[in-house]
Amino acid sequence: LQSSIQLSTSHFISISSTATSIQSKRSQMDTNNKHY
C-alpha cells in the first residue's frame, strides 16, 4: 500500500513539474513576443 502511495505521489509531482515547465516556457514566449 505504501509503495503505491509513493508511486502516485511521484507521478503527481512529475505532472506538476511538467505543467510548471510548460507554463514558464509559455510566459517566456509571451515575454519574447512583447520585445518584437
mmCIF file with all atom_site columns, N, CA and C in Angstrom:
data_model
loop_
_atom_site.group_PDB
_atom_site.id
_atom_site.type_symbol
_atom_site.label_atom_id
_atom_site.label_alt_id
_atom_site.label_comp_id
_atom_site.label_asym_id
_atom_site.label_entity_id
_atom_site.label_seq_id
_atom_site.pdbx_PDB_ins_code
_atom_site.Cartn_x
_atom_site.Cartn_y
_atom_site.Cartn_z
_atom_site.occupancy
_atom_site.B_iso_or_equiv
_atom_site.pdbx_formal_charge
_atom_site.auth_seq_id
_atom_site.auth_comp_id
_atom_site.auth_asym_id
_atom_site.auth_atom_id
_atom_site.pdbx_PDB_model_num
ATOM 1   N N  . LEU A 1 1  ? 0.840  -1.203 0.000   1.00 0.00 ? 1  LEU A N  1
ATOM 2   C CA . LEU A 1 1  ? 0.000  0.000  0.000   1.00 0.00 ? 1  LEU A CA 1
ATOM 3   C C  . LEU A 1 1  ? 0.878  1.257  0.000   1.00 0.00 ? 1  LEU A C  1
ATOM 4   N N  . GLN A 1 2  ? 1.912  1.252  0.829   1.00 0.00 ? 2  GLN A N  1
ATOM 5   C CA . GLN A 1 2  ? 2.765  2.436  0.924   1.00 0.00 ? 2  GLN A CA 1
ATOM 6   C C  . GLN A 1 2  ? 3.503  2.691  -0.380  1.00 0.00 ? 2  GLN A C  1
ATOM 7   N N  . SER A 1 3  ? 3.927  1.631  -1.053  1.00 0.00 ? 3  SER A N  1
ATOM 8   C CA . SER A 1 3  ? 4.664  1.804  -2.308  1.00 0.00 ? 3  SER A CA 1
ATOM 9   C C  . SER A 1 3  ? 3.748  2.396  -3.380  1.00 0.00 ? 3  SER A C  1
ATOM 10  N N  . SER A 1 4  ? 2.468  2.003  -3.383  1.00 0.00 ? 4  SER A N  1
ATOM 11  C CA . SER A 1 4  ? 1.547  2.544  -4.384  1.00 0.00 ? 4  SER A CA 1
ATOM 12  C C  . SER A 1 4  ? 1.276  4.022  -4.103  1.00 0.00 ? 4  SER A C  1
ATOM 13  N N  . ILE A 1 5  ? 1.212  4.372  -2.817  1.00 0.00 ? 5  ILE A N  1
ATOM 14  C CA . ILE A 1 5  ? 1.018  5.788  -2.456  1.00 0.00 ? 5  ILE A CA 1
ATOM 15  C C  . ILE A 1 5  ? 2.238  6.587  -2.892  1.00 0.00 ? 5  ILE A C  1
ATOM 16  N N  . GLN A 1 6  ? 3.421  6.029  -2.664  1.00 0.00 ? 6  GLN A N  1
ATOM 17  C CA . GLN A 1 6  ? 4.656  6.688  -3.060  1.00 0.00 ? 6  GLN A CA 1
ATOM 18  C C  . GLN A 1 6  ? 4.697  6.867  -4.577  1.00 0.00 ? 6  GLN A C  1
ATOM 19  N N  . LEU A 1 7  ? 4.256  5.839  -5.292  1.00 0.00 ? 7  LEU A N  1
ATOM 20  C CA . LEU A 1 7  ? 4.280  5.877  -6.758  1.00 0.00 ? 7  LEU A CA 1
ATOM 21  C C  . LEU A 1 7  ? 3.348  6.969  -7.277  1.00 0.00 ? 7  LEU A C  1
ATOM 22  N N  . SER A 1 8  ? 2.132  7.024  -6.744  1.00 0.00 ? 8  SER A N  1
ATOM 23  C CA . SER A 1 8  ? 1.179  8.035  -7.205  1.00 0.00 ? 8  SER A CA 1
ATOM 24  C C  . SER A 1 8  ? 1.655  9.433  -6.828  1.00 0.00 ? 8  SER A C  1
ATOM 25  N N  . THR A 1 9  ? 2.353  9.539  -5.694  1.00 0.00 ? 9  THR A N  1
ATOM 26  C CA . THR A 1 9  ? 2.873  10.840 -5.278  1.00 0.00 ? 9  THR A CA 1
ATOM 27  C C  . THR A 1 9  ? 3.945  11.310 -6.242  1.00 0.00 ? 9  THR A C  1
ATOM 28  N N  . SER A 1 10 ? 4.863  10.448 -6.605  1.00 0.00 ? 10 SER A N  1
ATOM 29  C CA . SER A 1 10 ? 5.933  10.819 -7.543  1.00 0.00 ? 10 SER A CA 1
ATOM 30  C C  . SER A 1 10 ? 5.339  11.111 -8.920  1.00 0.00 ? 10 SER A C  1
ATOM 31  N N  . HIS A 1 11 ? 4.284  10.378 -9.291  1.00 0.00 ? 11 HIS A N  1
ATOM 32  C CA . HIS A 1 11 ? 3.609  10.601 -10.564 1.00 0.00 ? 11 HIS A CA 1
ATOM 33  C C  . HIS A 1 11 ? 2.982  11.999 -10.570 1.00 0.00 ? 11 HIS A C  1
ATOM 34  N N  . PHE A 1 12 ? 2.330  12.347 -9.449  1.00 0.00 ? 12 PHE A N  1
ATOM 35  C CA . PHE A 1 12 ? 1.701  13.660 -9.321  1.00 0.00 ? 12 PHE A CA 1
ATOM 36  C C  . PHE A 1 12 ? 2.756  14.757 -9.371  1.00 0.00 ? 12 PHE A C  1
ATOM 37  N N  . ILE A 1 13 ? 3.899  14.533 -8.727  1.00 0.00 ? 13 ILE A N  1
ATOM 38  C CA . ILE A 1 13 ? 4.977  15.526 -8.716  1.00 0.00 ? 13 ILE A CA 1
ATOM 39  C C  . ILE A 1 13 ? 5.510  15.737 -10.129 1.00 0.00 ? 13 ILE A C  1
ATOM 40  N N  . SER A 1 14 ? 5.669  14.658 -10.882 1.00 0.00 ? 14 SER A N  1
ATOM 41  C CA . SER A 1 14 ? 6.196  14.789 -12.246 1.00 0.00 ? 14 SER A CA 1
ATOM 42  C C  . SER A 1 14 ? 5.200  15.542 -13.129 1.00 0.00 ? 14 SER A C  1
ATOM 43  N N  . ILE A 1 15 ? 3.909  15.301 -12.927 1.00 0.00 ? 15 ILE A N  1
ATOM 44  C CA . ILE A 1 15 ? 2.882  16.027 -13.695 1.00 0.00 ? 15 ILE A CA 1
ATOM 45  C C  . ILE A 1 15 ? 2.935  17.509 -13.340 1.00 0.00 ? 15 ILE A C  1
ATOM 46  N N  . SER A 1 16 ? 3.080  17.797 -12.043 1.00 0.00 ? 16 SER A N  1
ATOM 47  C CA . SER A 1 16 ? 3.124  19.188 -11.598 1.00 0.00 ? 16 SER A CA 1
ATOM 48  C C  . SER A 1 16 ? 4.337  19.902 -12.174 1.00 0.00 ? 16 SER A C  1
ATOM 49  N N  . SER A 1 17 ? 5.485  19.247 -12.142 1.00 0.00 ? 17 SER A N  1
ATOM 50  C CA . SER A 1 17 ? 6.706  19.878 -12.654 1.00 0.00 ? 17 SER A CA 1
ATOM 51  C C  . SER A 1 17 ? 6.610  20.084 -14.164 1.00 0.00 ? 17 SER A C  1
ATOM 52  N N  . THR A 1 18 ? 5.966  19.139 -14.853 1.00 0.00 ? 18 THR A N  1
ATOM 53  C CA . THR A 1 18 ? 5.783  19.289 -16.303 1.00 0.00 ? 18 THR A CA 1
ATOM 54  C C  . THR A 1 18 ? 4.885  20.485 -16.601 1.00 0.00 ? 18 THR A C  1
ATOM 55  N N  . ALA A 1 19 ? 3.798  20.607 -15.844 1.00 0.00 ? 19 ALA A N  1
ATOM 56  C CA . ALA A 1 19 ? 2.873  21.729 -16.043 1.00 0.00 ? 19 ALA A CA 1
ATOM 57  C C  . ALA A 1 19 ? 3.583  23.041 -15.747 1.00 0.00 ? 19 ALA A C  1
ATOM 58  N N  . THR A 1 20 ? 4.430  23.046 -14.716 1.00 0.00 ? 20 THR A N  1
ATOM 59  C CA . THR A 1 20 ? 5.151  24.265 -14.352 1.00 0.00 ? 20 THR A CA 1
ATOM 60  C C  . THR A 1 20 ? 6.125  24.658 -15.455 1.00 0.00 ? 20 THR A C  1
ATOM 61  N N  . SER A 1 21 ? 6.831  23.683 -16.020 1.00 0.00 ? 21 SER A N  1
ATOM 62  C CA . SER A 1 21 ? 7.803  23.986 -17.076 1.00 0.00 ? 21 SER A CA 1
ATOM 63  C C  . SER A 1 21 ? 7.083  24.487 -18.329 1.00 0.00 ? 21 SER A C  1
ATOM 64  N N  . ILE A 1 22 ? 5.917  23.913 -18.624 1.00 0.00 ? 22 ILE A N  1
ATOM 65  C CA . ILE A 1 22 ? 5.133  24.371 -19.783 1.00 0.00 ? 22 ILE A CA 1
ATOM 66  C C  . ILE A 1 22 ? 4.689  25.813 -19.562 1.00 0.00 ? 22 ILE A C  1
ATOM 67  N N  . GLN A 1 23 ? 4.241  26.107 -18.334 1.00 0.00 ? 23 GLN A N  1
ATOM 68  C CA . GLN A 1 23 ? 3.806  27.462 -18.018 1.00 0.00 ? 23 GLN A CA 1
ATOM 69  C C  . GLN A 1 23 ? 4.949  28.448 -18.140 1.00 0.00 ? 23 GLN A C  1
ATOM 70  N N  . SER A 1 24 ? 6.123  28.086 -17.629 1.00 0.00 ? 24 SER A N  1
ATOM 71  C CA . SER A 1 24 ? 7.263  29.001 -17.680 1.00 0.00 ? 24 SER A CA 1
ATOM 72  C C  . SER A 1 24 ? 7.706  29.209 -19.129 1.00 0.00 ? 24 SER A C  1
ATOM 73  N N  . LYS A 1 25 ? 7.652  28.153 -19.941 1.00 0.00 ? 25 LYS A N  1
ATOM 74  C CA . LYS A 1 25 ? 8.002  28.288 -21.360 1.00 0.00 ? 25 LYS A CA 1
ATOM 75  C C  . LYS A 1 25 ? 7.026  29.223 -22.057 1.00 0.00 ? 25 LYS A C  1
ATOM 76  N N  . ARG A 1 26 ? 5.736  29.089 -21.717 1.00 0.00 ? 26 ARG A N  1
ATOM 77  C CA . ARG A 1 26 ? 4.715  29.919 -22.347 1.00 0.00 ? 26 ARG A CA 1
ATOM 78  C C  . ARG A 1 26 ? 4.915  31.380 -21.958 1.00 0.00 ? 26 ARG A C  1
ATOM 79  N N  . SER A 1 27 ? 5.194  31.635 -20.687 1.00 0.00 ? 27 SER A N  1
ATOM 80  C CA . SER A 1 27 ? 5.397  33.019 -20.254 1.00 0.00 ? 27 SER A CA 1
ATOM 81  C C  . SER A 1 27 ? 6.675  33.573 -20.869 1.00 0.00 ? 27 SER A C  1
ATOM 82  N N  . GLN A 1 28 ? 7.675  32.723 -21.059 1.00 0.00 ? 28 GLN A N  1
ATOM 83  C CA . GLN A 1 28 ? 8.908  33.147 -21.718 1.00 0.00 ? 28 GLN A CA 1
ATOM 84  C C  . GLN A 1 28 ? 8.602  33.558 -23.155 1.00 0.00 ? 28 GLN A C  1
ATOM 85  N N  . MET A 1 29 ? 7.774  32.789 -23.843 1.00 0.00 ? 29 MET A N  1
ATOM 86  C CA . MET A 1 29 ? 7.408  33.114 -25.220 1.00 0.00 ? 29 MET A CA 1
ATOM 87  C C  . MET A 1 29 ? 6.625  34.422 -25.260 1.00 0.00 ? 29 MET A C  1
ATOM 88  N N  . ASP A 1 30 ? 5.743  34.611 -24.268 1.00 0.00 ? 30 ASP A N  1
ATOM 89  C CA . ASP A 1 30 ? 4.975  35.861 -24.206 1.00 0.00 ? 30 ASP A CA 1
ATOM 90  C C  . ASP A 1 30 ? 5.918  37.043 -24.041 1.00 0.00 ? 30 ASP A C  1
ATOM 91  N N  . THR A 1 31 ? 6.925  36.880 -23.189 1.00 0.00 ? 31 THR A N  1
ATOM 92  C CA . THR A 1 31 ? 7.884  37.960 -22.962 1.00 0.00 ? 31 THR A CA 1
ATOM 93  C C  . THR A 1 31 ? 8.665  38.236 -24.243 1.00 0.00 ? 31 THR A C  1
ATOM 94  N N  . ASN A 1 32 ? 9.048  37.179 -24.951 1.00 0.00 ? 32 ASN A N  1
ATOM 95  C CA . ASN A 1 32 ? 9.791  37.350 -26.203 1.00 0.00 ? 32 ASN A CA 1
ATOM 96  C C  . ASN A 1 32 ? 8.933  38.059 -27.247 1.00 0.00 ? 32 ASN A C  1
ATOM 97  N N  . ASN A 1 33 ? 7.647  37.719 -27.283 1.00 0.00 ? 33 ASN A N  1
ATOM 98  C CA . ASN A 1 33 ? 6.760  38.337 -28.269 1.00 0.00 ? 33 ASN A CA 1
ATOM 99  C C  . ASN A 1 33 ? 6.602  39.833 -28.009 1.00 0.00 ? 33 ASN A C  1
ATOM 100 N N  . LYS A 1 34 ? 6.638  40.239 -26.733 1.00 0.00 ? 34 LYS A N  1
ATOM 101 C CA . LYS A 1 34 ? 6.475  41.652 -26.413 1.00 0.00 ? 34 LYS A CA 1
ATOM 102 C C  . LYS A 1 34 ? 7.679  42.461 -26.874 1.00 0.00 ? 34 LYS A C  1
ATOM 103 N N  . HIS A 1 35 ? 8.840  41.801 -26.952 1.00 0.00 ? 35 HIS A N  1
ATOM 104 C CA . HIS A 1 35 ? 10.050 42.519 -27.361 1.00 0.00 ? 35 HIS A CA 1
ATOM 105 C C  . HIS A 1 35 ? 10.001 42.878 -28.849 1.00 0.00 ? 35 HIS A C  1
ATOM 106 N N  . TYR A 1 36 ? 9.335  42.053 -29.638 1.00 0.00 ? 36 TYR A N  1
ATOM 107 C CA . TYR A 1 36 ? 9.352  42.292 -31.082 1.00 0.00 ? 36 TYR A CA 1
ATOM 108 C C  . TYR A 1 36 ? 8.189  43.157 -31.547 1.00 0.00 ? 36 TYR A C  1
#
